[in-house]
Tab-separated table of C-alpha atoms in Angstrom:
chain	number	residue	atom	x	y	z
A	721	MET	CA	0.000	0.000	0.000
A	722	ASN	CA	1.001	3.664	0.013
A	723	ALA	CA	0.610	6.671	2.291
A	724	ILE	CA	-2.487	8.019	0.521
A	725	ILE	CA	-4.374	4.731	0.802
A	726	GLU	CA	-3.368	4.368	4.441
A	727	GLN	CA	-4.595	7.901	5.145
A	728	LEU	CA	-7.935	7.215	3.465
A	729	LYS	CA	-8.421	4.011	5.453
A	730	GLN	CA	-7.750	5.853	8.730
A	731	HIS	CA	-10.613	8.355	8.297
A	732	ARG	CA	-12.625	9.120	11.446
A	733	SER	CA	-15.386	11.637	12.046
A	734	ILE	CA	-14.074	14.291	14.462
A	735	ARG	CA	-16.522	16.090	16.737
A	736	ARG	CA	-14.193	17.811	19.197
A	737	PHE	CA	-11.738	20.411	17.992
A	738	LYS	CA	-8.866	22.408	19.427
A	739	PRO	CA	-9.313	26.203	19.356
A	740	ASP	CA	-6.349	26.575	16.968
A	741	PRO	CA	-7.420	28.627	13.937
A	742	ILE	CA	-7.098	27.477	10.346
A	743	GLY	CA	-4.912	29.865	8.357
A	744	GLU	CA	-5.990	31.441	5.094
A	745	GLU	CA	-3.271	29.577	3.190
A	746	GLN	CA	-4.507	26.264	4.559
A	747	LEU	CA	-8.147	27.080	3.781
A	748	LEU	CA	-7.246	28.021	0.207
A	749	ALA	CA	-5.251	24.796	-0.189
A	750	ILE	CA	-8.253	22.777	0.989
A	751	VAL	CA	-10.647	24.525	-1.398
A	752	GLN	CA	-8.207	24.342	-4.307
A	753	SER	CA	-7.916	20.611	-3.655
A	754	ALA	CA	-11.711	20.444	-3.799
A	755	GLN	CA	-11.645	22.201	-7.152
A	756	ALA	CA	-9.320	19.522	-8.525
A	757	ALA	CA	-12.060	16.901	-8.139
A	758	SER	CA	-13.725	15.410	-11.181
A	759	THR	CA	-16.717	17.390	-12.466
A	760	SER	CA	-19.306	16.555	-15.103
A	761	SER	CA	-18.510	18.321	-18.408
A	762	ASN	CA	-16.434	20.895	-16.477
A	763	VAL	CA	-19.670	22.346	-15.050
A	764	GLN	CA	-18.177	22.760	-11.518
A	765	ALA	CA	-21.700	23.196	-10.184
A	766	TYR	CA	-20.888	23.835	-6.529
A	767	SER	CA	-19.887	26.590	-4.130
A	768	VAL	CA	-18.570	26.418	-0.587
A	769	ILE	CA	-19.166	29.012	2.122
A	770	ALA	CA	-16.581	29.186	4.905
A	771	VAL	CA	-18.192	30.329	8.150
A	772	THR	CA	-15.997	31.457	11.040
A	773	ASP	CA	-18.307	34.008	12.669
A	774	ARG	CA	-19.323	32.577	16.034
A	775	GLU	CA	-22.889	33.887	15.923
A	776	LYS	CA	-23.461	32.444	12.468
A	777	LYS	CA	-22.017	29.114	13.561
A	778	ARG	CA	-24.296	29.180	16.602
A	779	SER	CA	-27.301	29.730	14.326
A	780	LEU	CA	-26.204	26.953	11.990
A	781	ALA	CA	-25.782	24.616	14.942
A	782	ARG	CA	-29.326	25.431	16.041
A	783	TYR	CA	-30.687	24.771	12.547
A	784	ALA	CA	-28.874	21.401	12.466
A	785	ALA	CA	-30.430	19.815	15.566
A	786	ASN	CA	-28.176	21.688	18.019
A	787	GLN	CA	-24.964	19.909	17.059
A	788	ALA	CA	-22.562	21.836	19.284
A	789	TYR	CA	-19.407	20.986	17.334
A	790	ILE	CA	-20.621	23.237	14.502
A	791	GLU	CA	-20.220	26.181	16.838
A	792	GLU	CA	-16.978	24.883	18.321
A	793	CYS	CA	-15.027	24.064	15.145
A	794	PRO	CA	-12.713	26.798	13.773
A	795	VAL	CA	-14.281	26.701	10.292
A	796	PHE	CA	-17.638	25.389	9.195
A	797	LEU	CA	-17.885	24.775	5.460
A	798	VAL	CA	-21.313	24.764	3.846
A	799	TRP	CA	-21.216	22.892	0.548
A	800	CYS	CA	-23.843	24.028	-1.937
A	801	ALA	CA	-25.025	22.711	-5.274
A	802	ASP	CA	-24.832	25.817	-7.439
A	803	LEU	CA	-26.513	26.341	-10.816
A	804	ASN	CA	-26.627	30.116	-10.336
A	805	ARG	CA	-23.022	30.608	-11.448
A	806	ILE	CA	-23.338	28.541	-14.619
A	807	HIS	CA	-26.557	30.433	-15.447
A	808	TYR	CA	-24.603	33.684	-15.153
A	809	ALA	CA	-21.733	32.335	-17.274
A	810	ALA	CA	-24.103	31.186	-20.023
A	811	SER	CA	-25.956	34.504	-20.004
A	812	LEU	CA	-22.763	36.275	-21.070
A	813	VAL	CA	-23.069	34.726	-24.530
A	814	GLU	CA	-26.817	34.131	-24.953
A	815	GLU	CA	-30.146	34.359	-23.195
A	816	SER	CA	-30.536	31.179	-21.176
A	817	ARG	CA	-32.454	29.537	-18.386
A	818	VAL	CA	-31.724	26.697	-15.968
A	819	PRO	CA	-33.634	23.616	-17.166
A	820	ASN	CA	-35.947	21.865	-14.726
A	821	SER	CA	-34.222	18.537	-15.327
A	822	THR	CA	-33.469	15.832	-12.819
A	823	GLU	CA	-30.152	15.229	-14.596
A	824	ILE	CA	-28.725	18.703	-13.985
A	825	PHE	CA	-29.846	18.501	-10.350
A	826	ILE	CA	-27.972	15.205	-10.018
A	827	ILE	CA	-24.909	16.717	-11.710
A	828	ALA	CA	-24.827	19.632	-9.262
A	829	THR	CA	-25.306	17.396	-6.220
A	830	VAL	CA	-22.683	14.869	-7.320
A	831	ASP	CA	-20.204	17.618	-8.215
A	832	THR	CA	-20.652	19.039	-4.718
A	833	ALA	CA	-20.055	15.687	-3.040
A	834	LEU	CA	-16.936	14.945	-5.098
A	835	ALA	CA	-15.438	18.349	-4.334
A	836	ALA	CA	-16.205	18.061	-0.626
A	837	GLN	CA	-14.569	14.662	-0.334
A	838	ASN	CA	-11.425	16.023	-1.953
A	839	ALA	CA	-11.500	18.811	0.632
A	840	ALA	CA	-11.888	16.296	3.447
A	841	ILE	CA	-8.862	14.328	2.264
A	842	ALA	CA	-6.819	17.517	1.898
A	843	ALA	CA	-7.745	18.670	5.412
A	844	GLU	CA	-6.811	15.306	6.899
A	845	SER	CA	-3.476	15.373	5.066
A	846	LEU	CA	-2.759	18.648	6.902
A	847	GLY	CA	-3.382	17.026	10.276
A	848	MET	CA	-6.963	18.268	10.595
A	849	GLY	CA	-10.191	16.372	11.127
A	850	ILE	CA	-13.653	16.748	9.667
A	851	VAL	CA	-17.217	15.626	10.146
A	852	TYR	CA	-19.991	15.951	7.585
A	853	ILE	CA	-23.226	17.582	8.748
A	854	GLY	CA	-26.296	16.503	6.803
A	855	GLY	CA	-28.379	18.119	9.532
A	856	ILE	CA	-28.315	21.501	7.798
A	857	ARG	CA	-31.034	20.038	5.564
A	858	ASP	CA	-33.293	19.952	8.633
A	859	ASN	CA	-33.908	23.673	8.127
A	860	PRO	CA	-32.615	24.502	4.639
A	861	ALA	CA	-34.694	27.665	4.262
A	862	ASP	CA	-33.187	29.123	7.463
A	863	VAL	CA	-29.681	28.168	6.317
A	864	SER	CA	-30.345	29.791	2.939
A	865	ARG	CA	-31.541	33.029	4.514
A	866	LEU	CA	-28.588	33.171	6.894
A	867	LEU	CA	-26.066	32.614	4.104
A	868	GLU	CA	-28.008	34.614	1.497
A	869	LEU	CA	-28.175	31.742	-0.982
A	870	PRO	CA	-29.805	32.857	-4.246
A	871	LYS	CA	-32.124	30.947	-6.539
A	872	TYR	CA	-30.572	27.823	-8.082
A	873	VAL	CA	-28.341	27.252	-5.037
A	874	TYR	CA	-29.129	24.819	-2.223
A	875	PRO	CA	-27.121	23.614	0.800
A	876	VAL	CA	-26.244	19.938	0.407
A	877	PHE	CA	-24.345	19.433	3.679
A	878	GLY	CA	-21.966	21.129	6.053
A	879	MET	CA	-18.478	20.135	7.170
A	880	CYS	CA	-16.758	20.933	10.458
A	881	VAL	CA	-13.022	21.411	9.972
A	882	GLY	CA	-10.320	21.831	12.596
A	883	TYR	CA	-7.511	20.204	14.535
A	884	PRO	CA	-8.768	17.131	16.432
A	885	ASP	CA	-9.146	17.258	20.190
A	886	GLN	CA	-10.072	13.583	20.365
A	887	ASP	CA	-8.763	10.296	19.007
A	888	PRO	CA	-11.768	8.099	18.186
A	889	THR	CA	-11.423	4.671	16.642
A	890	SER	CA	-12.471	4.214	13.032
A	891	ARG	CA	-16.006	2.922	12.506
A	892	PRO	CA	-15.904	-0.496	10.811
A	893	ARG	CA	-17.269	-0.752	7.285
A	894	LEU	CA	-19.179	-3.455	5.464
A	895	PRO	CA	-17.044	-6.378	4.251
A	896	VAL	CA	-15.650	-5.516	0.851
A	897	GLU	CA	-17.261	-8.584	-0.732
A	898	THR	CA	-20.725	-7.152	0.016
A	899	VAL	CA	-19.832	-3.953	-1.830
A	900	LEU	CA	-17.636	-5.154	-4.700
A	901	HIS	CA	-19.532	-6.983	-7.444
A	902	ARG	CA	-17.861	-8.613	-10.435
A	903	GLU	CA	-19.419	-8.509	-13.891
A	904	ARG	CA	-22.953	-8.389	-12.460
A	905	TYR	CA	-24.845	-7.451	-9.312
A	906	THR	CA	-25.296	-10.304	-6.862
A	907	SER	CA	-26.555	-10.561	-3.286
A	908	ASP	CA	-24.900	-13.936	-2.654
A	909	SER	CA	-22.511	-12.449	-0.082
A	910	PHE	CA	-25.151	-10.548	1.881
A	911	ALA	CA	-26.199	-13.234	4.380
A	912	GLU	CA	-22.724	-14.006	5.686
A	913	GLY	CA	-21.235	-10.535	5.195
A	914	ILE	CA	-24.005	-8.536	6.840
A	915	GLU	CA	-24.292	-10.986	9.731
A	916	ARG	CA	-20.553	-10.613	10.330
A	917	TYR	CA	-20.814	-6.831	10.070
A	918	ASN	CA	-23.724	-6.791	12.528
A	919	GLY	CA	-21.399	-8.335	15.104
A	920	GLU	CA	-18.506	-5.990	14.343
A	921	LEU	CA	-20.664	-2.868	14.493
A	922	ARG	CA	-22.318	-4.048	17.716
A	923	GLN	CA	-18.913	-4.416	19.380
A	924	TYR	CA	-17.827	-1.022	18.066
A	925	THR	CA	-20.904	0.811	19.351
A	926	LEU	CA	-20.747	-0.911	22.749
A	927	THR	CA	-17.147	0.238	23.150
A	928	ARG	CA	-17.729	3.719	21.761
A	929	ALA	CA	-20.850	4.396	23.809
A	930	GLY	CA	-19.422	3.003	27.016
A	931	GLY	CA	-21.802	0.055	26.891
A	932	ASN	CA	-24.905	2.253	26.726
A	933	ARG	CA	-25.796	1.536	23.101
A	934	ASP	CA	-26.466	-1.931	21.768
A	935	THR	CA	-27.222	-1.918	18.060
A	936	THR	CA	-26.368	-3.565	14.755
A	937	TYR	CA	-26.273	-2.490	11.134
A	938	SER	CA	-29.518	-4.345	10.454
A	939	LYS	CA	-31.262	-2.574	13.348
A	940	GLU	CA	-29.948	0.832	12.259
A	941	MET	CA	-31.029	0.333	8.640
A	942	ALA	CA	-34.475	-0.919	9.732
A	943	ASN	CA	-34.901	2.252	11.784
A	944	ARG	CA	-33.670	4.358	8.877
A	945	LEU	CA	-36.148	2.849	6.423
A	946	ARG	CA	-39.025	3.002	8.886
A	947	VAL	CA	-38.960	6.778	9.295
A	948	ARG	CA	-39.303	9.273	6.440
A	949	LYS	CA	-36.927	12.201	6.845
A	950	ARG	CA	-36.880	15.736	5.484
A	951	ASP	CA	-39.986	15.546	3.337
A	952	HIS	CA	-39.795	19.347	3.238
A	953	MET	CA	-36.822	19.162	0.862
A	954	ARG	CA	-38.960	18.727	-2.267
A	955	ALA	CA	-40.932	21.918	-1.662
A	956	PHE	CA	-37.783	23.776	-0.640
A	957	LEU	CA	-35.919	22.719	-3.790
A	958	ARG	CA	-38.840	23.811	-5.920
A	959	GLU	CA	-38.718	27.249	-4.300
A	960	LYS	CA	-34.989	27.451	-5.057
A	961	GLY	CA	-35.588	26.798	-8.747
A	962	PHE	CA	-35.019	23.026	-8.774
A	963	ASP	CA	-38.513	22.164	-10.039
A	964	LEU	CA	-37.512	18.754	-11.320
A	965	GLU	CA	-38.993	17.041	-14.350
């Protein structure tokens, strides 16, 4: 193996940060690394908003189910799917409009995720830690107002960035044979692989939660599928110009 692969395999979500600030040079390096990510047809349909103001971070924490580490991290990055900028660029040469297509919505969302993951890897290579915050979609309209997001821009997720003040163990992942398929999709490995993973994740959560949480992957996924989440997103996206067809 090599150092990059070893770094990737050591990823942990960090939720406690030292007060040390992140310098402008480091922030630019992280964002420039994000920009180097693959993008569909060079669209680059994303923007990132770096929030360091404590009051804004406090508001964002409140909008995201009171996750305190949003307020405590030195920099909170809000990753946005952005079709506003490409609309502006196109308008310089001809009258245009953003199509109400599911495909361009997917392009913008995927572009955002690819860029953010590059940023996460860059931050970790600099000795920092990150945690993704999907909770900003709990109140996307409030987040949009706070950050003055225009039409055709929506917040996909946030990311806390800073120097770790904890050393958590890495969460185990599914066995590779349940994820890697060869030539065709097959569920032949699911019974053994998921049963094994249920045991590994149960041991991990018992250790991590000090014995107070007893769960498995199957239990967590059953709970996830039982409850609908963020049904407000469809109406919100329509208001932001993503009226999908």
